[in-house]
Every structure is written in C-alpha cells, then in structure tokens.
JSON list of C-alpha atoms and ligand atoms in Angstrom, two decimals:
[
{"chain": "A", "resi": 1232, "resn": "UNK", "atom": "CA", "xyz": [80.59, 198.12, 127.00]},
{"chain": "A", "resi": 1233, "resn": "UNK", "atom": "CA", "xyz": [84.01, 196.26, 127.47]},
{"chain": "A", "resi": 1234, "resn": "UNK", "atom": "CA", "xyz": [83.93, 193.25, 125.32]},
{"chain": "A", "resi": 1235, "resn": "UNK", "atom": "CA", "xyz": [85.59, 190.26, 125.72]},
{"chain": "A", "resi": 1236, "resn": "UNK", "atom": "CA", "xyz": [86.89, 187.90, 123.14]},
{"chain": "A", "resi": 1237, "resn": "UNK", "atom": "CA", "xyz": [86.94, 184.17, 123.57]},
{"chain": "A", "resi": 1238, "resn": "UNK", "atom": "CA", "xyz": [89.51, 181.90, 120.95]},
{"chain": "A", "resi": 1239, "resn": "UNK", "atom": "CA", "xyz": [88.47, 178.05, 121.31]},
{"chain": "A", "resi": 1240, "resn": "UNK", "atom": "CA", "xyz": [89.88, 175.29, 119.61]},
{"chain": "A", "resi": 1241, "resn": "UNK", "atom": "CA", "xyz": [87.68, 172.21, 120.92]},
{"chain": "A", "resi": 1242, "resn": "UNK", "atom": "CA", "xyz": [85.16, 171.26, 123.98]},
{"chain": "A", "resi": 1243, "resn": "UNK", "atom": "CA", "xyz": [85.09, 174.71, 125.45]},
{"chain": "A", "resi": 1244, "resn": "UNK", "atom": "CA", "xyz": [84.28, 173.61, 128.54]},
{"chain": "A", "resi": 1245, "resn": "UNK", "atom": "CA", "xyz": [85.97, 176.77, 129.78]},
{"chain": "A", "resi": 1246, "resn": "UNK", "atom": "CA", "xyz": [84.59, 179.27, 127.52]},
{"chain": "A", "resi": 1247, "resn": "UNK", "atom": "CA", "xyz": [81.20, 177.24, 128.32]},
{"chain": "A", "resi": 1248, "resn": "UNK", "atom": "CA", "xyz": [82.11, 178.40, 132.36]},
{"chain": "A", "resi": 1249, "resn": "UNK", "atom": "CA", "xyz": [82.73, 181.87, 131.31]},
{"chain": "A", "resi": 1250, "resn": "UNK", "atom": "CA", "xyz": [79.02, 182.74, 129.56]},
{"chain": "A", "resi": 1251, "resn": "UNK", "atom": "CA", "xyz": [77.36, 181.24, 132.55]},
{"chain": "A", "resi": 1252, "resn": "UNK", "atom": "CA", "xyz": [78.90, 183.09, 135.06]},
{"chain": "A", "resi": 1253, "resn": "UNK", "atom": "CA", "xyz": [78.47, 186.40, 132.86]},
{"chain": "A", "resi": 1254, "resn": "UNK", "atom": "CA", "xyz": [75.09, 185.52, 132.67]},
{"chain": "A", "resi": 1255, "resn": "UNK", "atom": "CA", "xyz": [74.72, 184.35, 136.52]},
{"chain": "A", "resi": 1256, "resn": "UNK", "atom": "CA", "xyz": [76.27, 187.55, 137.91]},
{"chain": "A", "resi": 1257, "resn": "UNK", "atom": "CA", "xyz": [75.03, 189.48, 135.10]},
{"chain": "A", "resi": 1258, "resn": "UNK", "atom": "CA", "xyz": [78.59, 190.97, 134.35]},
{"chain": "A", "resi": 1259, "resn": "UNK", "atom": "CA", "xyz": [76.41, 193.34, 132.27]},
{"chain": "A", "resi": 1260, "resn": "UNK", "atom": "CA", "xyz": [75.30, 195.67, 134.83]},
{"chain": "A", "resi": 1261, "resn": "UNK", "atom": "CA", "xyz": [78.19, 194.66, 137.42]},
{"chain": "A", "resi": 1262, "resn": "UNK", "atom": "CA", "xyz": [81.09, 195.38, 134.81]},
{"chain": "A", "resi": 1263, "resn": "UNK", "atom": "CA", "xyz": [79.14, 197.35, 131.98]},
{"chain": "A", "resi": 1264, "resn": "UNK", "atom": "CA", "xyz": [80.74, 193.74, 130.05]},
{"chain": "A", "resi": 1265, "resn": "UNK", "atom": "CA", "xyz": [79.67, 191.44, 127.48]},
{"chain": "A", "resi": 1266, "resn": "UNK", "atom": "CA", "xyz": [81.14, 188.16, 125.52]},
{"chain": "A", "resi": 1267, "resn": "UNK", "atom": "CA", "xyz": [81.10, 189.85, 122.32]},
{"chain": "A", "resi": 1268, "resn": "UNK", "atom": "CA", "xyz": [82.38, 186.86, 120.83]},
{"chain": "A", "resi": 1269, "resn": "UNK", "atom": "CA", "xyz": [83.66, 183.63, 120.55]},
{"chain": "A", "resi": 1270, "resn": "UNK", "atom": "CA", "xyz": [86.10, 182.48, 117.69]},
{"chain": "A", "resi": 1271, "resn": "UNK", "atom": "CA", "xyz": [87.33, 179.11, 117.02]},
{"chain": "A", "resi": 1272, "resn": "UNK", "atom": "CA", "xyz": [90.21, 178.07, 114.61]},
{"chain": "A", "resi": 1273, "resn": "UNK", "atom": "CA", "xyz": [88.43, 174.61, 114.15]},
{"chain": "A", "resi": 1274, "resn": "UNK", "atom": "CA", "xyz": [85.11, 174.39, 111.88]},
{"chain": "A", "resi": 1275, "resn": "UNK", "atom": "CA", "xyz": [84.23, 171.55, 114.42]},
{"chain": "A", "resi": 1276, "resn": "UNK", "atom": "CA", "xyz": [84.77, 173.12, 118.07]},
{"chain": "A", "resi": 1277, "resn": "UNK", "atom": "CA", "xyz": [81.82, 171.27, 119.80]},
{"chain": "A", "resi": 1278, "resn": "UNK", "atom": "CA", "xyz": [82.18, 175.11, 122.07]},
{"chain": "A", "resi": 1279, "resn": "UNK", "atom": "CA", "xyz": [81.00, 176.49, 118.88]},
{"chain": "A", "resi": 1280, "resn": "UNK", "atom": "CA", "xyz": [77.52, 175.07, 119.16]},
{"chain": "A", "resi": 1281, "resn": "UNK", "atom": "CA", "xyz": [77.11, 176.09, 122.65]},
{"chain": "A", "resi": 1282, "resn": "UNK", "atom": "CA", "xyz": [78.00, 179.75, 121.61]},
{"chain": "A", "resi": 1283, "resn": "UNK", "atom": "CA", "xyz": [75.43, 179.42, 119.16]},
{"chain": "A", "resi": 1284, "resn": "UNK", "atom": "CA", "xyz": [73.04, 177.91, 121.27]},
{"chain": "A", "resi": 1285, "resn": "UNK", "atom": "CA", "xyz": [73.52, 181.16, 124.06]},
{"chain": "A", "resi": 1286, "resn": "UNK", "atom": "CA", "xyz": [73.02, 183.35, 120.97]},
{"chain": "A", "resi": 1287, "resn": "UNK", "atom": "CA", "xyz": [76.33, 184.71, 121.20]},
{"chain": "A", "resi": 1288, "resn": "UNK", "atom": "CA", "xyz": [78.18, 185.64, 118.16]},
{"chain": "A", "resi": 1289, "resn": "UNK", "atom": "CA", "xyz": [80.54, 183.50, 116.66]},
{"chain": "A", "resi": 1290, "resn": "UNK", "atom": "CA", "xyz": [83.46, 182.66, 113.81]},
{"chain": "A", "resi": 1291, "resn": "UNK", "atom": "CA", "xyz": [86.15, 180.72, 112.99]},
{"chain": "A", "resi": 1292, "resn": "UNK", "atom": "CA", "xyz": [89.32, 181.06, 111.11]},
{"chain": "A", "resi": 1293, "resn": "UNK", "atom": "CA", "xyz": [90.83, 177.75, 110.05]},
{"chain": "A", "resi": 1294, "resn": "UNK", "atom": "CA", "xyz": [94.34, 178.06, 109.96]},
{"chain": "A", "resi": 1295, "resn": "UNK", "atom": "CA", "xyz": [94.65, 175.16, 107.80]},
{"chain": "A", "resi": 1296, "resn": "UNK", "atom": "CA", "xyz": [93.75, 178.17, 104.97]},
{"chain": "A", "resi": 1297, "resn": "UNK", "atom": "CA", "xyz": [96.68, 179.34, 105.73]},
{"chain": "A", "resi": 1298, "resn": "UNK", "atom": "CA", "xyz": [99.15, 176.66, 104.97]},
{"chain": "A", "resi": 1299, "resn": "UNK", "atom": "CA", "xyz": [99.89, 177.55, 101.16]},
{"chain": "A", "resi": 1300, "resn": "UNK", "atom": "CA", "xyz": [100.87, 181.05, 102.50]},
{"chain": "A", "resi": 1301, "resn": "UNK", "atom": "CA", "xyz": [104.61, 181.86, 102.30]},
{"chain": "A", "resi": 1302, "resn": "UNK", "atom": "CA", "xyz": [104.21, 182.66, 106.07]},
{"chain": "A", "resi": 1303, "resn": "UNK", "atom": "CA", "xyz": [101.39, 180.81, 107.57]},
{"chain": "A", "resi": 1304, "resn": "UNK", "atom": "CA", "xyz": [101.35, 181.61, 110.68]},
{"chain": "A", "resi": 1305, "resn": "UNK", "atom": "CA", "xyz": [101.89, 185.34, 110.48]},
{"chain": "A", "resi": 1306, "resn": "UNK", "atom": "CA", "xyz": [98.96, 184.79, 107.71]},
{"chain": "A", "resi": 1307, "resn": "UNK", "atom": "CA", "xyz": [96.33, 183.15, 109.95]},
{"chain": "A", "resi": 1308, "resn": "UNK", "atom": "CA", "xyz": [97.42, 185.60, 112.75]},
{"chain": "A", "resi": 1309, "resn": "UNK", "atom": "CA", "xyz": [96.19, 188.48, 110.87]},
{"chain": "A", "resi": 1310, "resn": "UNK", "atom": "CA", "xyz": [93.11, 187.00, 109.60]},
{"chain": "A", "resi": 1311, "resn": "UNK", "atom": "CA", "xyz": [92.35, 186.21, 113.14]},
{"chain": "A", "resi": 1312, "resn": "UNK", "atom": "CA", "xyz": [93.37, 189.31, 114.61]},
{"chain": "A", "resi": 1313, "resn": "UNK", "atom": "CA", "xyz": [91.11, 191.46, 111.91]},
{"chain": "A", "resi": 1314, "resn": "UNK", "atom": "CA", "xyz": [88.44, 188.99, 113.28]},
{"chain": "A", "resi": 1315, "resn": "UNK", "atom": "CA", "xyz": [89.03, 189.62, 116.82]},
{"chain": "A", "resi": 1316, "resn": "UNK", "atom": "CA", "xyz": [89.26, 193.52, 116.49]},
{"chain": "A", "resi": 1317, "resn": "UNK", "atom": "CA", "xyz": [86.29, 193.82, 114.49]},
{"chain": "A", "resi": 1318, "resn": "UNK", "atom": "CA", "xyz": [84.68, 193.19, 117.95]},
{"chain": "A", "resi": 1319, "resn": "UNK", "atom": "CA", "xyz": [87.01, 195.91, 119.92]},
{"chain": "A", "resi": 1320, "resn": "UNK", "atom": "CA", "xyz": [87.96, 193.64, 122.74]},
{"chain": "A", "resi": 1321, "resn": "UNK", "atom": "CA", "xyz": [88.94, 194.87, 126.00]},
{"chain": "A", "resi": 1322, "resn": "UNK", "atom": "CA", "xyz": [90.29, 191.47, 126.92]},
{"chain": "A", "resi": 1323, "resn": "UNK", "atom": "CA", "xyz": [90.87, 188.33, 124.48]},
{"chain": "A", "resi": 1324, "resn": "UNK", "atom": "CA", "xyz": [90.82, 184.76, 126.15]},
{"chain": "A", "resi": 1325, "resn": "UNK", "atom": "CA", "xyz": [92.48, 182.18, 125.13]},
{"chain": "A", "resi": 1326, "resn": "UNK", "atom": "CA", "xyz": [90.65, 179.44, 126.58]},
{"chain": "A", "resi": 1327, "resn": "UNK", "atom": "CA", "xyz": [91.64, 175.58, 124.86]},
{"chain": "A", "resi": 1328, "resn": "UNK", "atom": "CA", "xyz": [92.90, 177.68, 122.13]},
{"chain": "A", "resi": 1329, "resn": "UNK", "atom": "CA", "xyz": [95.53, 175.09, 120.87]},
{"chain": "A", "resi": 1330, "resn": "UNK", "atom": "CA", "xyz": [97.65, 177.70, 118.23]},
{"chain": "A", "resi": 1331, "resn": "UNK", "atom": "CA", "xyz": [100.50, 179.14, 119.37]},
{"chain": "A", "resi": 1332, "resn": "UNK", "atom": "CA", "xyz": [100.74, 182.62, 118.45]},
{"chain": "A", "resi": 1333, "resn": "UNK", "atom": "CA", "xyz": [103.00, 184.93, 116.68]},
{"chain": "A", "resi": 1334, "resn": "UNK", "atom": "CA", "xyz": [105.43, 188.08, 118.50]},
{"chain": "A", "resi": 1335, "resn": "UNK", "atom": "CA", "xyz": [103.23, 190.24, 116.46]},
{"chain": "A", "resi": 1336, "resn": "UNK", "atom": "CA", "xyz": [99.79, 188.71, 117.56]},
{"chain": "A", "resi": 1337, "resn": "UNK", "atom": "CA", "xyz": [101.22, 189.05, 121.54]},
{"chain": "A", "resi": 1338, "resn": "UNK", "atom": "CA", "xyz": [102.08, 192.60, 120.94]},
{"chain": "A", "resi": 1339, "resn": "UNK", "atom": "CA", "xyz": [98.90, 193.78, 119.23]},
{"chain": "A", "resi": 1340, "resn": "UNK", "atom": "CA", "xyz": [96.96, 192.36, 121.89]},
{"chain": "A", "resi": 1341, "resn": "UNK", "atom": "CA", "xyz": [99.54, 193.64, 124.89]},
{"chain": "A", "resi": 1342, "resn": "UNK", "atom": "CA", "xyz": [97.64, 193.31, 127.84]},
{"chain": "A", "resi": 1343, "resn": "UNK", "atom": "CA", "xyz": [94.52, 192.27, 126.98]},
{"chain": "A", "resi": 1344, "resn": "UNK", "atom": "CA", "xyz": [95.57, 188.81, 126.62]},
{"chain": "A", "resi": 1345, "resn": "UNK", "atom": "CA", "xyz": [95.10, 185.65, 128.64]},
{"chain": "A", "resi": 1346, "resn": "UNK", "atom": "CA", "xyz": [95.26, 182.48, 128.51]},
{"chain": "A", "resi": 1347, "resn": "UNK", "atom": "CA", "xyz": [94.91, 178.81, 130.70]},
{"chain": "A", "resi": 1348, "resn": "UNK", "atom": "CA", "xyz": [96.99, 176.53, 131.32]},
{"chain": "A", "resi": 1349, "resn": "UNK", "atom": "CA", "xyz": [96.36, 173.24, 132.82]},
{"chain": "A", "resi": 1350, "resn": "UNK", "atom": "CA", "xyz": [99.80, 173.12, 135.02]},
{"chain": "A", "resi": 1351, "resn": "UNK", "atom": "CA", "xyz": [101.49, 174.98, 137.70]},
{"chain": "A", "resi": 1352, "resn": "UNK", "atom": "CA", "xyz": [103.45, 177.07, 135.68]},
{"chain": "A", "resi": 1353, "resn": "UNK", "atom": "CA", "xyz": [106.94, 177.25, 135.38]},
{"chain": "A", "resi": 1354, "resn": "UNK", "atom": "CA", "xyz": [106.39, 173.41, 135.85]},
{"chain": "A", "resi": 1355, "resn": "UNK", "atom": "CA", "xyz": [105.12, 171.44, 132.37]},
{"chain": "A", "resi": 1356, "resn": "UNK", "atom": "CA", "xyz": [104.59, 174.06, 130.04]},
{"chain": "A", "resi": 1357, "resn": "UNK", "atom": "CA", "xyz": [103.41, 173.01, 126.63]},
{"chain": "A", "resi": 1358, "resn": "UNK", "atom": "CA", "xyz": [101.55, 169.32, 125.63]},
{"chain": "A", "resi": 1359, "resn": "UNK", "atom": "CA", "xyz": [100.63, 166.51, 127.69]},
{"chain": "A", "resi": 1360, "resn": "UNK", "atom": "CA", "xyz": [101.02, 167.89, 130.94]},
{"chain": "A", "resi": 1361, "resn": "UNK", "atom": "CA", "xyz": [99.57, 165.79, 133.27]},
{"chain": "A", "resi": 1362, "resn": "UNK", "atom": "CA", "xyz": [100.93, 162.91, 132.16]},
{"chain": "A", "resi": 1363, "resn": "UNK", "atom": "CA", "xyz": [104.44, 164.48, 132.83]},
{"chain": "A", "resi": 1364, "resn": "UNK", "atom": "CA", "xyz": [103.09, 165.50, 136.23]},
{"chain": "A", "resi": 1365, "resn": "UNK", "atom": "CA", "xyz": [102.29, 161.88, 136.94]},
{"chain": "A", "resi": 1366, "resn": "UNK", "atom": "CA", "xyz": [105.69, 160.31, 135.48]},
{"chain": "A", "resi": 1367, "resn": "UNK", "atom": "CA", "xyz": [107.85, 163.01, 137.43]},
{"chain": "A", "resi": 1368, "resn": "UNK", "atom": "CA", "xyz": [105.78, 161.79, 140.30]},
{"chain": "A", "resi": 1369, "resn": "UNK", "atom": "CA", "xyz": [104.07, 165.21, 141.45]},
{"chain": "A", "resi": 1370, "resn": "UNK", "atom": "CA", "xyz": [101.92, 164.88, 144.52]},
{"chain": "A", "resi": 1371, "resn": "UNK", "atom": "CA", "xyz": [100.04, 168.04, 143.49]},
{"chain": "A", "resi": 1372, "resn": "UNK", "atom": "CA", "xyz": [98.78, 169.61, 139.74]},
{"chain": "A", "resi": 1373, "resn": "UNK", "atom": "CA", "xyz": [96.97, 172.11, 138.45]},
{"chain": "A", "resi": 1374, "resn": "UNK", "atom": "CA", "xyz": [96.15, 175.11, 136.23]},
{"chain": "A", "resi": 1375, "resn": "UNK", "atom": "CA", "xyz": [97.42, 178.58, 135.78]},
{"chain": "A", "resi": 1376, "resn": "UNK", "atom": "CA", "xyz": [95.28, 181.75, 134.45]},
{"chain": "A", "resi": 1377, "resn": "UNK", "atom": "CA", "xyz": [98.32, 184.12, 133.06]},
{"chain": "A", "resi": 1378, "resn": "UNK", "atom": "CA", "xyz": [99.10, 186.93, 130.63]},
{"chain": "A", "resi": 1379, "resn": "UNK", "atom": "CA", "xyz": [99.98, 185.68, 127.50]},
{"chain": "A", "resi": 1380, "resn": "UNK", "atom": "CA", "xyz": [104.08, 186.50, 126.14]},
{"chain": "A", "resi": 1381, "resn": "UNK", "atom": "CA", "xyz": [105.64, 185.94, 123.21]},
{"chain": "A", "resi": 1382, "resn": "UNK", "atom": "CA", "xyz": [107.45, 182.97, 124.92]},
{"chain": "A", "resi": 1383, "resn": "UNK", "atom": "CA", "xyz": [105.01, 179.94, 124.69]},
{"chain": "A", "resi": 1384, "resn": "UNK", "atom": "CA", "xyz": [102.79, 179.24, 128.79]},
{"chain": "A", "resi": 1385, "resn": "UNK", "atom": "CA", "xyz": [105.32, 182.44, 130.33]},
{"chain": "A", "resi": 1386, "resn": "UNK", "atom": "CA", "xyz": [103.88, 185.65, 131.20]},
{"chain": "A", "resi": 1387, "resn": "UNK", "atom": "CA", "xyz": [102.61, 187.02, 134.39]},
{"chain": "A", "resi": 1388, "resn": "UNK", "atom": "CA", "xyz": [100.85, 184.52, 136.58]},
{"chain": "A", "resi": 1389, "resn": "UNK", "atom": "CA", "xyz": [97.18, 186.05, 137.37]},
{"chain": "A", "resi": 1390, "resn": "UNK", "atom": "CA", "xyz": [95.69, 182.91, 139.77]},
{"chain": "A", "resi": 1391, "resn": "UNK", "atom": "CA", "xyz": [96.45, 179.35, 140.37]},
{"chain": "A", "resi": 1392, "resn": "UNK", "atom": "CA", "xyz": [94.45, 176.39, 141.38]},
{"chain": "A", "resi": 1393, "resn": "UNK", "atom": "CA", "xyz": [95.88, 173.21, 143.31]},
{"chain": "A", "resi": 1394, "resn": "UNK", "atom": "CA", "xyz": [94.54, 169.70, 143.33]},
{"chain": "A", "resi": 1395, "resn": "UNK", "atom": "CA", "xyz": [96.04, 166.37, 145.11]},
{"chain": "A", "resi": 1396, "resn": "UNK", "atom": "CA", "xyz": [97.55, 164.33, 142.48]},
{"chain": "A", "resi": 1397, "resn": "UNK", "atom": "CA", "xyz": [95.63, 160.63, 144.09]},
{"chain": "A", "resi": 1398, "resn": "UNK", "atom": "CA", "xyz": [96.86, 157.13, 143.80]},
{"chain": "A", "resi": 1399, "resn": "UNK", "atom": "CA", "xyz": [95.80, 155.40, 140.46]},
{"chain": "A", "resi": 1400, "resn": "UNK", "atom": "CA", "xyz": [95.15, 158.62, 138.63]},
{"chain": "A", "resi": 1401, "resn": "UNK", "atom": "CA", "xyz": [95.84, 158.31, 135.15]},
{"chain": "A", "resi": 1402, "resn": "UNK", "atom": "CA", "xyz": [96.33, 161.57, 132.94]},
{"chain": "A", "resi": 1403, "resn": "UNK", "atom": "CA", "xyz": [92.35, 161.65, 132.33]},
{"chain": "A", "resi": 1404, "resn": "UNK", "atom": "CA", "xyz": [91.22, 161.48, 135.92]},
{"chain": "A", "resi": 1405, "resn": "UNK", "atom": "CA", "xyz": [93.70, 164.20, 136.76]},
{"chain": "A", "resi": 1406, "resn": "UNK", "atom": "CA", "xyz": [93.00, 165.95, 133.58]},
{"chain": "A", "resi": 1407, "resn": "UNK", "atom": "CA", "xyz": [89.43, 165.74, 134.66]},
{"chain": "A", "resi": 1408, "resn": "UNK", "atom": "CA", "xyz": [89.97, 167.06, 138.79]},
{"chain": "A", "resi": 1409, "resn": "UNK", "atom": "CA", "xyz": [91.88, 169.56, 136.96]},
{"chain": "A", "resi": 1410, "resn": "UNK", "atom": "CA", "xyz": [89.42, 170.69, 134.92]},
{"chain": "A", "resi": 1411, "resn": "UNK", "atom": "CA", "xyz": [87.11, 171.35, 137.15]},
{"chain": "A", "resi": 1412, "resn": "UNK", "atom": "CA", "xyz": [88.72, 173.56, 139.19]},
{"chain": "A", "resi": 1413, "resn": "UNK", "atom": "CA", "xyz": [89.58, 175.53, 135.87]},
{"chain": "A", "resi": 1414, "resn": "UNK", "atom": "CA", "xyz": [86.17, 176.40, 135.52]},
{"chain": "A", "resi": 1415, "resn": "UNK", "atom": "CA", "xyz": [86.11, 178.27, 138.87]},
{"chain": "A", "resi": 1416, "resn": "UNK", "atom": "CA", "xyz": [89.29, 179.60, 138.93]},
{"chain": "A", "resi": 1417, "resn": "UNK", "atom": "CA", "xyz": [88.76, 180.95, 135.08]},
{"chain": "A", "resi": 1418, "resn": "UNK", "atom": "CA", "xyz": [86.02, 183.34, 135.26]},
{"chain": "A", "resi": 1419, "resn": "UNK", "atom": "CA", "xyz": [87.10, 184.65, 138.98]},
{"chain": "A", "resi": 1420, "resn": "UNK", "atom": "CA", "xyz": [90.22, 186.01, 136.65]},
{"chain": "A", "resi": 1421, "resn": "UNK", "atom": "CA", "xyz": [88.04, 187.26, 134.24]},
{"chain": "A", "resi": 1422, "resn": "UNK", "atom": "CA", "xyz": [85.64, 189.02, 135.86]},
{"chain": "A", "resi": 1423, "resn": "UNK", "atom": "CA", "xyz": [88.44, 190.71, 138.58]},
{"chain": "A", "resi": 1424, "resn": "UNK", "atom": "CA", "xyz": [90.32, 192.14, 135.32]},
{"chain": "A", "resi": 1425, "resn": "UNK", "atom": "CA", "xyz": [86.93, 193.65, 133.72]},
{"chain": "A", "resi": 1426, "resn": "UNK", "atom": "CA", "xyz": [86.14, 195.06, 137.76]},
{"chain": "A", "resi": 1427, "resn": "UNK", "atom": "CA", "xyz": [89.75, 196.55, 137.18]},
{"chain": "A", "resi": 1428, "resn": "UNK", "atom": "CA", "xyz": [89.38, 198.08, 133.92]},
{"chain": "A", "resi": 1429, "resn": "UNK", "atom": "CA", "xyz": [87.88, 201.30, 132.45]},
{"chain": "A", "resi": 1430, "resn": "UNK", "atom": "CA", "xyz": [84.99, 201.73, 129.66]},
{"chain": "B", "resi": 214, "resn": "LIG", "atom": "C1", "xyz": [91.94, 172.98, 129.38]},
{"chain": "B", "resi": 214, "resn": "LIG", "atom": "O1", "xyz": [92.53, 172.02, 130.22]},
{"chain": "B", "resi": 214, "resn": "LIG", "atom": "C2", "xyz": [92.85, 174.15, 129.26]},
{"chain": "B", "resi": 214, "resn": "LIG", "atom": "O2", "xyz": [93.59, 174.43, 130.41]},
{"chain": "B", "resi": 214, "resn": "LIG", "atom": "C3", "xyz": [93.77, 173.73, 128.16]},
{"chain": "B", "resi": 214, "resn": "LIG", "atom": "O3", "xyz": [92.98, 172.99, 127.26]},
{"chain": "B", "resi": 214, "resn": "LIG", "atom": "C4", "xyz": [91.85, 172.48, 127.94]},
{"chain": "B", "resi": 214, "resn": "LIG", "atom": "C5", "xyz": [90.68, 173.03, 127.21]},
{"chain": "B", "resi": 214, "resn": "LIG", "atom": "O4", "xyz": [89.48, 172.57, 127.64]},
{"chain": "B", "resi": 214, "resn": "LIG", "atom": "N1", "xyz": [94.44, 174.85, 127.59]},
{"chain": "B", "resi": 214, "resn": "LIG", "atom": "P1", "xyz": [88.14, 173.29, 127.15]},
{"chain": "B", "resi": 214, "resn": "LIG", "atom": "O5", "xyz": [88.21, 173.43, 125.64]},
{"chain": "B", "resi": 214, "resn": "LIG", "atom": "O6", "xyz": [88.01, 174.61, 127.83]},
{"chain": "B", "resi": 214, "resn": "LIG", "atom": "O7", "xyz": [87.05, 172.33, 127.53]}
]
C-alpha cells in the first residue's frame, strides 16, 4: 500500500477534500493507496474531528512542547517526523499546515513532500496573501500545489489554479473563491503522483 501522510494545522478543509475523493475514486484499488494518517500540530484542528469521524488514524504533536528545548524547532521536527514515519509514507501533505519546517525535515522527506499554497507562486509567498493580492491590485489569484524546499512556498510547481480577482472582494471572499478551487485542484495532484509512483 503507498500511504500518504496528511499535516493539518486548522479547518482542513483540504485534507477534508482529499479523504473524499480517496474514498469516491476508491484510490485503494486504483492506486493500491490509503490516508494512513492525518497529524495535526494543534490539539484543536477542527480537521482532526473529521479524521476521526472517517475513522482514519490520527495525532498531533504540539510544538508548543517544544519551546523549552534549546532548539525548538529542530525538536518538534523530529518528534513529528518519528510520527510521520511510523506510518511509512510514500507522500506527506502539507495541507493548512501553518509550521515552517526545518533543512533537515525537507531533506528527510525529499520528494515525498507537498504542500498548498493559496497564491500564484513566485507572487505572495508567505502570510496574508490575498490581501496583498488585492492591495497590489491583481486582477487574478490563486493557489499553487508544489514540492516543498528548504526555502519557505519555493520548490517545483506541480499545478495551479486561477480565479478572477472581482470588484468588492475583500480578502475573505477571495480567500473563499480561492478555496474552492483548492479543493479540486489538491487531490488531482495527489492522486497523479500516487498513479506515478511504485509500491
Ligand atoms: C488553504 O488556503 C491553504 O492553501 C493554506 O491554508 C488554507 C488551509 O485551509 N495553506 P484548510 O485547513 O485546508 O481548510
């Protein structure tokens, strides 16, 4: 079975779009695949309780544990990785997974590793990027499915999706026309890497 990893860090709307299509197109028997698991760094990830509720398994590794550790961040990043590889994962998604990771995490996890973002990359990477879409004026947003680099939203772009930027948006309605184009565009990606790969 090639199993898949999922890292959430709130609504999981987009890990949310991933189990149903699995389950739609039964990526069982299509890809010999499964969500093996989905992993949150927040004890209150509202995706959590979907998970839960699809009877997948799930954990979460709260990086605010972390924070007396001489290194934090290299300190959650192993906890989480030793959570993620006790599931062998053939691809880990970062979907809403609001952490930014260490050199050593990207590396371990060398092209297995995905992530969304909801810009056209190179344009906006990082926080708040709608609203930066809508104060530089954009007449067009969007999201980006790439592989996932040591330098923060970079990497290999896998798919994009376009939407009209429309007058009177504010960063919510865009955020929200976004969005929903995300969850198309997200487990398309998916499920053509797990058609590409072997196990
Ligand atoms: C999405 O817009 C995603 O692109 C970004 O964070 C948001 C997460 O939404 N990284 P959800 O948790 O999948 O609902």
């Amino acid at each position: 079975m090639k199993n898949l990893v999922i890292l959430i860090s709130g609504g999981g709307s987009n890990m949310a779009a991933i189990v149903r299509t699995a389950l739609r197109d039964d990526w069982a028997t299509r890809y010999h695949a499964q969500v093996a698991a989905v992993i949150s760094n927040k004890p209150d990830a509202k995706g959590l309780v979907f998970a839960q509720a699809q009877g997948l398994k799930t954990s979460m590794v709260n990086h605010h544990a972390f924070a007396h550790e001489a290194e934090p961040r290299a300190a959650f990043d192993a906890a989480l990785m030793a959570e993620i590889d006790q599931h062998q994962p053939h691809l880990v998604v970062l979907a809403g997974f609001m952490r930014i990771l260490t050199p050593g995490f990207v590396a371990h996890y060398e092209g297995r590793l995905i992530n969304i973002h909801p810009s056209l990359l190179p344009a906006f990477t990082g926080l708040h990027t709608h609203q930066r879409a809508l104060d530089e004026g954009c007449q067009f947003a969007g999201a980006t499915v790439h592989r996932v680099t040591a330098e923060l939203d970079h990497g290999e772009i896998l798919a994009q999706a376009v939407v009209p930027v429309l007058p009177g948006d504010s960063a919510d309605s865009l955020a929200a026309r976004v969005l929903t184009q995300e969850h198309l565009m997200f487990p398309r990606v998916v499920a053509q890497l797990l058609a590409s790969m072997k196990g």
